[in-house]
Amino acid sequence: MKLIDGKAISAALKEALAAQVATFPDKYGRVPHLVVVRVGEDPASVVYVRNKAKACEACGIRNTTIVLPEDTSEEALLEQVRSLNADDSVDGILVQLPVPKHISEARVIDTIAKEKDVDGFHPYNVAGLWQKTPHMSPCTPAGIMKLLEAIGVDPKSKRAVVIGRSNIVGLPVAKMLLDANATVTLCHTRTVDLPSVTRQAEILVVAAGRAKMVTADMVSPGVVVIDVGMDRDPDTGKLCGDVDFDSVAPKASAITPVPGGVGPMTIACLMENTVQCFLARH
Ligand code: NAD
C-alpha cells in the first residue's frame, strides 16, 4: 500500500509557484494579490482562512484577510465584493464558505468577478468546466486530479466511483475524471446498495462528510482511494476522513491520509489559481 503524501506533493507545487512568483516583480512590477473575506467566527473557517494566508506567505503571494462581523448584511458583503472586483491591485477574491444563513451563498458567488474567482465557483467557471472552455478549476477536485497524476495513476479506461454529488467536490471531480477518460459512477444518499457499486471501483473518491463510512468490505483489492472527508471521529473527537483508514488501507494500492491528503492540495491549487488569475490579468 502506498500512502499518498498530499503534504509533500502540495509542498512541491507551492515551491514551484514560489519560484515563478519570484520572477513577477521584475516582469510585471508586483506579485499576485489574494483577498480572503471571512464573515463571522466559524471555528473551521478561522483555521481554513489562516492556512490560506500561510500558503500565500510560502508562495510569495500578497494576502489580505478581511474579517466581517457575523451580522454583516448581505448587501454590505456584496458591496465589499464589488469594491474588490473594481480594485485593480486585487487578482483573486475568495469569500470563505459557509457564510451566515441570512446571506445567499449563490448571490455572493455570482457577484465575484469571474476573472478573480479563484475558487472556480462562479457560474461562468462552472459552465467552463462542463463545456470544456477556458475556466478556473475548483480547487479540491483539481487537487485530487493532481494527486492521481503525482502517483502515476492515469484514470483512462478505469472504473472511477465518486461518493457525493456536491457542487464543490463530487460533481466537478466526476466531470474531471470523465474528461480524463475514466468510466465514472456518481453515488449519493439515494444510491441503492452502495457497497456493490464501490466494490467495482479502481479509483474511489469519497466526499460524503460521513466519518469512516467506507469500510474494508466496500472496496476491492488494489483500489486507489482518495478521501476528501474532514470529519470528527465520534469515538476520539479527532479529525478523520470518510474512509475507515485502518481497515481500508491494507486492501488499497494507494490511499490518502486525513489529515495530510486532499486538504493541503486544495490550498496549493488555490495558490495556483491565484497565479493564473494574476497572469490572465497581465
Ligand atoms: P456536502 O454535504 O455538500 O455533500 C455530501 C454529499 O455526499 C451529498 O451529495 C450526499 O448525497 C452524499 N452523501 C452523504 N452521505 C452519504 C451516504 N451515507 N451515502 C452516499 N452518499 C452520501 O459535502 P461536501 O461539501 O462535498 O464535502 C464532503 C466532505 O469533504 C466533508 O467532510 C467536507 O468537510 C470535506 N471537504 C474537504 C475539502 C478539503 O479540502 N479536504 C474540501 C471540501 C470539502
mmCIF file of C-alpha atoms and ligand atoms in Angstrom:
data_model
loop_
_atom_site.group_PDB
_atom_site.id
_atom_site.type_symbol
_atom_site.label_atom_id
_atom_site.label_comp_id
_atom_site.label_asym_id
_atom_site.label_seq_id
_atom_site.Cartn_x
_atom_site.Cartn_y
_atom_site.Cartn_z
ATOM 1 C CA MET A 1 0.000 0.000 0.000
ATOM 2 C CA LYS A 2 1.267 3.420 -0.976
ATOM 3 C CA LEU A 3 0.430 6.394 1.224
ATOM 4 C CA ILE A 4 -0.415 9.369 -0.984
ATOM 5 C CA ASP A 5 1.536 12.171 0.648
ATOM 6 C CA GLY A 6 -0.569 15.255 -0.067
ATOM 7 C CA LYS A 7 1.668 17.322 2.178
ATOM 8 C CA ALA A 8 4.800 16.591 0.160
ATOM 9 C CA ILE A 9 3.049 16.847 -3.219
ATOM 10 C CA SER A 10 1.478 20.175 -2.280
ATOM 11 C CA ALA A 11 4.803 21.444 -0.896
ATOM 12 C CA ALA A 12 6.440 20.726 -4.261
ATOM 13 C CA LEU A 13 3.668 22.586 -6.088
ATOM 14 C CA LYS A 14 3.959 25.576 -3.734
ATOM 15 C CA GLU A 15 7.746 25.622 -4.191
ATOM 16 C CA ALA A 16 7.356 25.722 -7.959
ATOM 17 C CA LEU A 17 4.799 28.526 -7.638
ATOM 18 C CA ALA A 18 7.096 30.466 -5.293
ATOM 19 C CA ALA A 19 9.903 30.255 -7.876
ATOM 20 C CA GLN A 20 7.525 31.515 -10.573
ATOM 21 C CA VAL A 21 6.130 34.310 -8.396
ATOM 22 C CA ALA A 22 9.674 35.438 -7.530
ATOM 23 C CA THR A 23 10.122 36.437 -11.195
ATOM 24 C CA PHE A 24 6.954 38.579 -11.265
ATOM 25 C CA PRO A 25 8.192 41.838 -9.687
ATOM 26 C CA ASP A 26 10.761 42.183 -12.491
ATOM 27 C CA LYS A 27 8.339 41.130 -15.200
ATOM 28 C CA TYR A 28 5.132 42.745 -14.015
ATOM 29 C CA GLY A 29 6.105 45.147 -11.255
ATOM 30 C CA ARG A 30 4.319 43.320 -8.478
ATOM 31 C CA VAL A 31 3.260 39.935 -7.053
ATOM 32 C CA PRO A 32 -0.258 38.404 -7.162
ATOM 33 C CA HIS A 33 -2.700 39.570 -4.507
ATOM 34 C CA LEU A 34 -5.332 37.287 -2.972
ATOM 35 C CA VAL A 35 -8.068 38.740 -0.782
ATOM 36 C CA VAL A 36 -9.915 36.335 1.510
ATOM 37 C CA VAL A 37 -13.141 37.521 3.114
ATOM 38 C CA ARG A 38 -14.431 35.768 6.215
ATOM 39 C CA VAL A 39 -17.827 36.604 7.691
ATOM 40 C CA GLY A 40 -18.235 35.582 11.331
ATOM 41 C CA GLU A 41 -16.150 33.353 13.560
ATOM 42 C CA ASP A 42 -16.977 29.804 12.465
ATOM 43 C CA PRO A 43 -14.037 27.907 14.048
ATOM 44 C CA ALA A 44 -13.327 25.740 10.984
ATOM 45 C CA SER A 45 -13.391 28.812 8.722
ATOM 46 C CA VAL A 46 -10.959 30.635 11.030
ATOM 47 C CA VAL A 47 -8.479 27.753 10.604
ATOM 48 C CA TYR A 48 -9.004 27.454 6.815
ATOM 49 C CA VAL A 49 -8.519 31.196 6.288
ATOM 50 C CA ARG A 50 -5.384 31.180 8.421
ATOM 51 C CA ASN A 51 -3.969 28.261 6.411
ATOM 52 C CA LYS A 52 -4.662 30.101 3.160
ATOM 53 C CA ALA A 53 -2.756 33.136 4.461
ATOM 54 C CA LYS A 54 0.170 30.897 5.440
ATOM 55 C CA ALA A 55 0.231 29.302 1.984
ATOM 56 C CA CYS A 56 0.282 32.757 0.368
ATOM 57 C CA GLU A 57 3.272 33.636 2.500
ATOM 58 C CA ALA A 58 5.061 30.436 1.422
ATOM 59 C CA CYS A 59 4.442 31.247 -2.258
ATOM 60 C CA GLY A 60 5.324 34.949 -2.041
ATOM 61 C CA ILE A 61 1.725 35.891 -2.828
ATOM 62 C CA ARG A 62 0.359 39.018 -1.173
ATOM 63 C CA ASN A 63 -2.586 38.195 1.085
ATOM 64 C CA THR A 64 -5.225 40.382 2.635
ATOM 65 C CA THR A 65 -7.734 38.836 5.006
ATOM 66 C CA ILE A 66 -10.893 40.841 5.623
ATOM 67 C CA VAL A 67 -12.945 39.780 8.646
ATOM 68 C CA LEU A 68 -16.537 40.999 8.814
ATOM 69 C CA PRO A 69 -18.877 40.548 11.775
ATOM 70 C CA GLU A 70 -21.420 37.696 11.799
ATOM 71 C CA ASP A 71 -24.335 40.150 11.465
ATOM 72 C CA THR A 72 -22.975 41.765 8.275
ATOM 73 C CA SER A 73 -25.893 42.281 5.872
ATOM 74 C CA GLU A 74 -25.914 40.565 2.500
ATOM 75 C CA GLU A 75 -25.813 43.945 0.750
ATOM 76 C CA ALA A 76 -22.788 45.058 2.788
ATOM 77 C CA LEU A 77 -20.925 41.866 1.856
ATOM 78 C CA LEU A 78 -21.870 42.232 -1.824
ATOM 79 C CA GLU A 79 -20.669 45.843 -1.698
ATOM 80 C CA GLN A 80 -17.361 44.677 -0.261
ATOM 81 C CA VAL A 81 -17.041 42.135 -3.084
ATOM 82 C CA ARG A 82 -17.923 44.742 -5.723
ATOM 83 C CA SER A 83 -15.252 47.081 -4.419
ATOM 84 C CA LEU A 84 -12.678 44.245 -4.585
ATOM 85 C CA ASN A 85 -13.841 43.490 -8.142
ATOM 86 C CA ALA A 86 -13.101 47.107 -9.055
ATOM 87 C CA ASP A 87 -9.762 47.209 -7.214
ATOM 88 C CA ASP A 88 -7.008 46.803 -9.804
ATOM 89 C CA SER A 89 -4.476 45.692 -7.184
ATOM 90 C CA VAL A 90 -6.575 42.587 -6.385
ATOM 91 C CA ASP A 91 -6.139 39.452 -8.520
ATOM 92 C CA GLY A 92 -8.135 36.861 -6.596
ATOM 93 C CA ILE A 93 -11.188 37.073 -4.336
ATOM 94 C CA LEU A 94 -12.354 34.283 -2.076
ATOM 95 C CA VAL A 95 -15.318 34.532 0.274
ATOM 96 C CA GLN A 96 -14.914 31.738 2.795
ATOM 97 C CA LEU A 97 -17.967 29.460 2.823
ATOM 98 C CA PRO A 98 -20.260 28.836 4.537
ATOM 99 C CA VAL A 99 -21.495 32.394 5.009
ATOM 100 C CA PRO A 100 -24.054 33.079 7.780
ATOM 101 C CA LYS A 101 -27.560 31.811 6.967
ATOM 102 C CA HIS A 102 -29.073 35.254 6.275
ATOM 103 C CA ILE A 103 -26.713 35.690 3.296
ATOM 104 C CA SER A 104 -27.316 33.948 -0.053
ATOM 105 C CA GLU A 105 -24.236 31.949 -0.983
ATOM 106 C CA ALA A 106 -25.326 31.928 -4.646
ATOM 107 C CA ARG A 107 -25.602 35.710 -4.766
ATOM 108 C CA VAL A 108 -22.130 36.097 -3.249
ATOM 109 C CA ILE A 109 -20.630 33.664 -5.776
ATOM 110 C CA ASP A 110 -22.426 35.391 -8.670
ATOM 111 C CA THR A 111 -21.091 38.784 -7.572
ATOM 112 C CA ILE A 112 -17.401 37.851 -7.566
ATOM 113 C CA ALA A 113 -15.852 38.889 -10.903
ATOM 114 C CA LYS A 114 -15.306 35.698 -12.908
ATOM 115 C CA GLU A 115 -11.737 36.835 -13.663
ATOM 116 C CA LYS A 116 -10.963 36.923 -9.917
ATOM 117 C CA ASP A 117 -12.910 33.785 -8.955
ATOM 118 C CA VAL A 118 -10.028 31.727 -7.524
ATOM 119 C CA ASP A 119 -12.470 29.156 -6.053
ATOM 120 C CA GLY A 120 -13.888 28.390 -9.513
ATOM 121 C CA PHE A 121 -17.455 28.530 -8.178
ATOM 122 C CA HIS A 122 -18.803 31.333 -10.413
ATOM 123 C CA PRO A 123 -21.430 30.062 -12.914
ATOM 124 C CA TYR A 124 -19.151 31.132 -15.795
ATOM 125 C CA ASN A 125 -16.347 28.945 -14.462
ATOM 126 C CA VAL A 126 -18.710 26.066 -13.653
ATOM 127 C CA ALA A 127 -20.018 26.214 -17.231
ATOM 128 C CA GLY A 128 -16.423 26.321 -18.494
ATOM 129 C CA LEU A 129 -15.700 23.011 -16.757
ATOM 130 C CA TRP A 130 -18.785 21.364 -18.279
ATOM 131 C CA GLN A 131 -18.325 22.863 -21.761
ATOM 132 C CA LYS A 132 -14.552 22.416 -21.813
ATOM 133 C CA THR A 133 -13.958 26.107 -22.426
ATOM 134 C CA PRO A 134 -11.321 28.173 -20.557
ATOM 135 C CA HIS A 135 -12.177 28.464 -16.888
ATOM 136 C CA MET A 136 -10.873 28.454 -13.341
ATOM 137 C CA SER A 137 -10.980 24.926 -11.880
ATOM 138 C CA PRO A 138 -12.408 24.364 -8.396
ATOM 139 C CA CYS A 139 -9.502 23.720 -6.015
ATOM 140 C CA THR A 140 -10.408 20.448 -4.294
ATOM 141 C CA PRO A 141 -11.261 18.495 -7.473
ATOM 142 C CA ALA A 142 -8.188 19.949 -9.207
ATOM 143 C CA GLY A 143 -6.076 18.860 -6.230
ATOM 144 C CA ILE A 144 -7.491 15.322 -6.432
ATOM 145 C CA MET A 145 -6.549 15.060 -10.114
ATOM 146 C CA LYS A 146 -3.039 16.297 -9.314
ATOM 147 C CA LEU A 147 -2.663 13.672 -6.569
ATOM 148 C CA LEU A 148 -3.575 10.910 -9.031
ATOM 149 C CA GLU A 149 -1.110 12.296 -11.556
ATOM 150 C CA ALA A 150 1.643 12.602 -8.946
ATOM 151 C CA ILE A 151 1.397 8.909 -8.050
ATOM 152 C CA GLY A 152 1.253 7.884 -11.712
ATOM 153 C CA VAL A 153 -2.402 6.782 -11.789
ATOM 154 C CA ASP A 154 -3.969 7.535 -15.168
ATOM 155 C CA PRO A 155 -7.798 7.396 -14.883
ATOM 156 C CA LYS A 156 -8.067 6.455 -18.585
ATOM 157 C CA SER A 157 -10.382 3.440 -19.043
ATOM 158 C CA LYS A 158 -10.503 2.848 -15.270
ATOM 159 C CA ARG A 159 -13.704 2.465 -13.266
ATOM 160 C CA ALA A 160 -13.956 5.502 -11.015
ATOM 161 C CA VAL A 161 -16.604 5.769 -8.318
ATOM 162 C CA VAL A 162 -17.322 9.072 -6.577
ATOM 163 C CA ILE A 163 -19.389 9.204 -3.384
ATOM 164 C CA GLY A 164 -21.027 12.628 -3.003
ATOM 165 C CA ARG A 165 -22.543 14.972 -5.575
ATOM 166 C CA SER A 166 -21.880 18.420 -4.114
ATOM 167 C CA ASN A 167 -21.186 21.376 -6.381
ATOM 168 C CA ILE A 168 -17.768 21.905 -4.842
ATOM 169 C CA VAL A 169 -16.369 18.356 -4.802
ATOM 170 C CA GLY A 170 -18.367 15.344 -6.016
ATOM 171 C CA LEU A 171 -19.893 16.730 -9.172
ATOM 172 C CA PRO A 172 -16.837 18.568 -10.556
ATOM 173 C CA VAL A 173 -14.404 15.749 -9.723
ATOM 174 C CA ALA A 174 -16.716 13.299 -11.512
ATOM 175 C CA LYS A 175 -16.573 15.547 -14.582
ATOM 176 C CA MET A 176 -12.778 15.822 -14.377
ATOM 177 C CA LEU A 177 -12.443 12.028 -14.104
ATOM 178 C CA LEU A 178 -14.764 11.684 -17.097
ATOM 179 C CA ASP A 179 -12.630 14.149 -19.050
ATOM 180 C CA ALA A 180 -9.628 12.019 -18.108
ATOM 181 C CA ASN A 181 -11.458 9.100 -19.802
ATOM 182 C CA ALA A 182 -12.470 7.134 -16.721
ATOM 183 C CA THR A 183 -15.827 5.353 -16.620
ATOM 184 C CA VAL A 184 -17.469 7.245 -13.805
ATOM 185 C CA THR A 185 -20.264 6.353 -11.397
ATOM 186 C CA LEU A 186 -21.553 9.064 -9.093
ATOM 187 C CA CYS A 187 -23.122 7.863 -5.835
ATOM 188 C CA HIS A 188 -25.218 9.740 -3.286
ATOM 189 C CA THR A 189 -27.619 9.215 -0.398
ATOM 190 C CA ARG A 190 -30.266 7.611 -2.645
ATOM 191 C CA THR A 191 -27.858 5.111 -4.189
ATOM 192 C CA VAL A 192 -29.093 1.561 -3.622
ATOM 193 C CA ASP A 193 -26.558 -0.960 -2.333
ATOM 194 C CA LEU A 194 -23.603 1.425 -2.230
ATOM 195 C CA PRO A 195 -21.055 -1.314 -1.329
ATOM 196 C CA SER A 196 -21.821 -3.247 -4.520
ATOM 197 C CA VAL A 197 -21.028 -0.085 -6.510
ATOM 198 C CA THR A 198 -17.907 0.911 -4.587
ATOM 199 C CA ARG A 199 -16.510 -2.610 -4.870
ATOM 200 C CA GLN A 200 -16.317 -2.067 -8.636
ATOM 201 C CA ALA A 201 -14.079 0.967 -8.193
ATOM 202 C CA GLU A 202 -10.488 1.020 -9.324
ATOM 203 C CA ILE A 203 -10.406 4.664 -8.218
ATOM 204 C CA LEU A 204 -12.674 5.609 -5.313
ATOM 205 C CA VAL A 205 -13.169 9.271 -4.391
ATOM 206 C CA VAL A 206 -15.125 9.785 -1.181
ATOM 207 C CA ALA A 207 -16.664 13.183 -0.430
ATOM 208 C CA ALA A 208 -19.694 12.455 1.723
ATOM 209 C CA GLY A 209 -18.820 14.138 5.009
ATOM 210 C CA ARG A 210 -19.593 10.946 6.997
ATOM 211 C CA ALA A 211 -16.825 9.839 9.356
ATOM 212 C CA LYS A 212 -15.316 6.463 8.417
ATOM 213 C CA MET A 213 -18.320 5.417 6.311
ATOM 214 C CA VAL A 214 -16.233 3.470 3.780
ATOM 215 C CA THR A 215 -15.165 0.205 5.356
ATOM 216 C CA ALA A 216 -12.965 -2.663 4.116
ATOM 217 C CA ASP A 217 -15.938 -4.714 2.880
ATOM 218 C CA MET A 218 -16.850 -1.866 0.485
ATOM 219 C CA VAL A 219 -13.629 -1.920 -1.554
ATOM 220 C CA SER A 220 -11.839 -4.386 -3.801
ATOM 221 C CA PRO A 221 -8.138 -5.196 -3.503
ATOM 222 C CA GLY A 222 -5.867 -2.746 -5.355
ATOM 223 C CA VAL A 223 -8.247 0.220 -5.262
ATOM 224 C CA VAL A 224 -6.826 3.761 -5.241
ATOM 225 C CA VAL A 225 -8.662 5.685 -2.511
ATOM 226 C CA ILE A 226 -8.956 9.467 -2.325
ATOM 227 C CA ASP A 227 -10.564 10.513 0.959
ATOM 228 C CA VAL A 228 -11.878 14.076 0.821
ATOM 229 C CA GLY A 229 -13.761 13.936 4.139
ATOM 230 C CA MET A 230 -12.859 16.206 7.015
ATOM 231 C CA ASP A 231 -14.869 14.798 9.857
ATOM 232 C CA ARG A 232 -14.710 14.323 13.601
ATOM 233 C CA ASP A 233 -14.154 10.786 14.792
ATOM 234 C CA PRO A 234 -17.176 10.151 17.036
ATOM 235 C CA ASP A 235 -15.050 8.000 19.372
ATOM 236 C CA THR A 236 -11.919 10.130 19.758
ATOM 237 C CA GLY A 237 -13.116 13.585 18.674
ATOM 238 C CA LYS A 238 -10.070 13.791 16.391
ATOM 239 C CA LEU A 239 -10.048 14.842 12.731
ATOM 240 C CA CYS A 240 -10.706 11.867 10.459
ATOM 241 C CA GLY A 241 -11.865 11.138 6.918
ATOM 242 C CA ASP A 242 -14.859 9.467 5.289
ATOM 243 C CA VAL A 243 -12.800 6.299 4.949
ATOM 244 C CA ASP A 244 -12.046 3.889 7.770
ATOM 245 C CA PHE A 245 -8.327 4.166 7.059
ATOM 246 C CA ASP A 246 -7.110 1.322 9.291
ATOM 247 C CA SER A 247 -9.324 -1.312 7.679
ATOM 248 C CA VAL A 248 -9.273 0.005 4.082
ATOM 249 C CA ALA A 249 -5.548 0.864 3.723
ATOM 250 C CA PRO A 250 -4.324 -2.781 3.735
ATOM 251 C CA LYS A 251 -6.578 -3.545 0.732
ATOM 252 C CA ALA A 252 -5.736 -0.370 -1.220
ATOM 253 C CA SER A 253 -2.864 0.046 -3.671
ATOM 254 C CA ALA A 254 -2.751 3.740 -2.693
ATOM 255 C CA ILE A 255 -4.684 5.882 -0.224
ATOM 256 C CA THR A 256 -4.700 9.450 1.074
ATOM 257 C CA PRO A 257 -4.415 10.044 4.817
ATOM 258 C CA VAL A 258 -6.603 12.533 6.690
ATOM 259 C CA PRO A 259 -5.113 14.941 7.558
ATOM 260 C CA GLY A 260 -2.282 15.306 5.043
ATOM 261 C CA GLY A 261 -4.001 14.137 1.854
ATOM 262 C CA VAL A 262 -6.503 16.202 -0.092
ATOM 263 C CA GLY A 263 -6.594 19.178 2.314
ATOM 264 C CA PRO A 264 -3.103 20.574 1.577
ATOM 265 C CA MET A 265 -3.650 20.052 -2.158
ATOM 266 C CA THR A 266 -6.795 22.174 -2.090
ATOM 267 C CA ILE A 267 -4.808 25.089 -0.715
ATOM 268 C CA ALA A 268 -1.906 24.587 -3.127
ATOM 269 C CA CYS A 269 -4.390 24.638 -6.040
ATOM 270 C CA LEU A 270 -5.867 27.850 -4.655
ATOM 271 C CA MET A 271 -2.373 29.356 -4.887
ATOM 272 C CA GLU A 272 -2.064 28.095 -8.445
ATOM 273 C CA ASN A 273 -5.448 29.622 -9.341
ATOM 274 C CA THR A 274 -4.367 32.947 -7.838
ATOM 275 C CA VAL A 275 -1.246 32.949 -10.002
ATOM 276 C CA GLN A 276 -3.377 32.056 -13.040
ATOM 277 C CA CYS A 277 -5.792 34.924 -12.363
ATOM 278 C CA PHE A 278 -2.827 37.281 -11.982
ATOM 279 C CA LEU A 279 -1.261 36.134 -15.259
ATOM 280 C CA ALA A 280 -4.570 36.329 -17.129
ATOM 281 C CA ARG A 281 -4.929 39.954 -15.985
ATOM 282 C CA HIS A 282 -1.447 40.883 -17.226
HETATM 283 P P1 NAD B 1 -21.915 18.038 1.088
HETATM 284 O O1 NAD B 1 -22.556 17.774 2.407
HETATM 285 O O2 NAD B 1 -22.248 19.244 0.314
HETATM 286 O O3 NAD B 1 -22.209 16.789 0.127
HETATM 287 C C1 NAD B 1 -22.127 15.476 0.596
HETATM 288 C C2 NAD B 1 -22.562 14.538 -0.493
HETATM 289 O O4 NAD B 1 -22.377 13.219 -0.039
HETATM 290 C C3 NAD B 1 -24.040 14.683 -0.882
HETATM 291 O O5 NAD B 1 -24.115 14.722 -2.281
HETATM 292 C C4 NAD B 1 -24.695 13.412 -0.348
HETATM 293 O O6 NAD B 1 -25.671 12.920 -1.237
HETATM 294 C C5 NAD B 1 -23.537 12.452 -0.249
HETATM 295 N N1 NAD B 1 -23.686 11.556 0.896
HETATM 296 C C6 NAD B 1 -23.760 11.886 2.195
HETATM 297 N N2 NAD B 1 -23.907 10.779 2.957
HETATM 298 C C7 NAD B 1 -23.908 9.748 2.107
HETATM 299 C C8 NAD B 1 -24.029 8.335 2.293
HETATM 300 N N3 NAD B 1 -24.174 7.796 3.502
HETATM 301 N N4 NAD B 1 -24.010 7.552 1.196
HETATM 302 C C9 NAD B 1 -23.858 8.082 -0.046
HETATM 303 N N5 NAD B 1 -23.734 9.408 -0.272
HETATM 304 C C10 NAD B 1 -23.754 10.216 0.793
HETATM 305 O O7 NAD B 1 -20.361 17.904 1.362
HETATM 306 P P2 NAD B 1 -19.077 18.490 0.561
HETATM 307 O O8 NAD B 1 -19.025 19.943 0.700
HETATM 308 O O9 NAD B 1 -18.989 17.860 -0.772
HETATM 309 O O10 NAD B 1 -17.927 17.889 1.483
HETATM 310 C C11 NAD B 1 -17.781 16.499 1.675
HETATM 311 C C12 NAD B 1 -16.689 16.243 2.693
HETATM 312 O O11 NAD B 1 -15.473 16.718 2.173
HETATM 313 C C13 NAD B 1 -16.868 16.964 4.029
HETATM 314 O O12 NAD B 1 -16.334 16.153 5.051
HETATM 315 C C14 NAD B 1 -16.041 18.213 3.870
HETATM 316 O O13 NAD B 1 -15.586 18.724 5.106
HETATM 317 C C15 NAD B 1 -14.903 17.673 3.058
HETATM 318 N N6 NAD B 1 -14.220 18.690 2.226
HETATM 319 C C16 NAD B 1 -12.863 18.677 2.280
HETATM 320 C C17 NAD B 1 -12.147 19.553 1.490
HETATM 321 C C18 NAD B 1 -10.663 19.509 1.528
HETATM 322 O O14 NAD B 1 -10.006 20.393 1.031
HETATM 323 N N7 NAD B 1 -10.069 18.462 2.087
HETATM 324 C C19 NAD B 1 -12.812 20.460 0.667
HETATM 325 C C20 NAD B 1 -14.202 20.443 0.612
HETATM 326 C C21 NAD B 1 -14.887 19.523 1.402
#
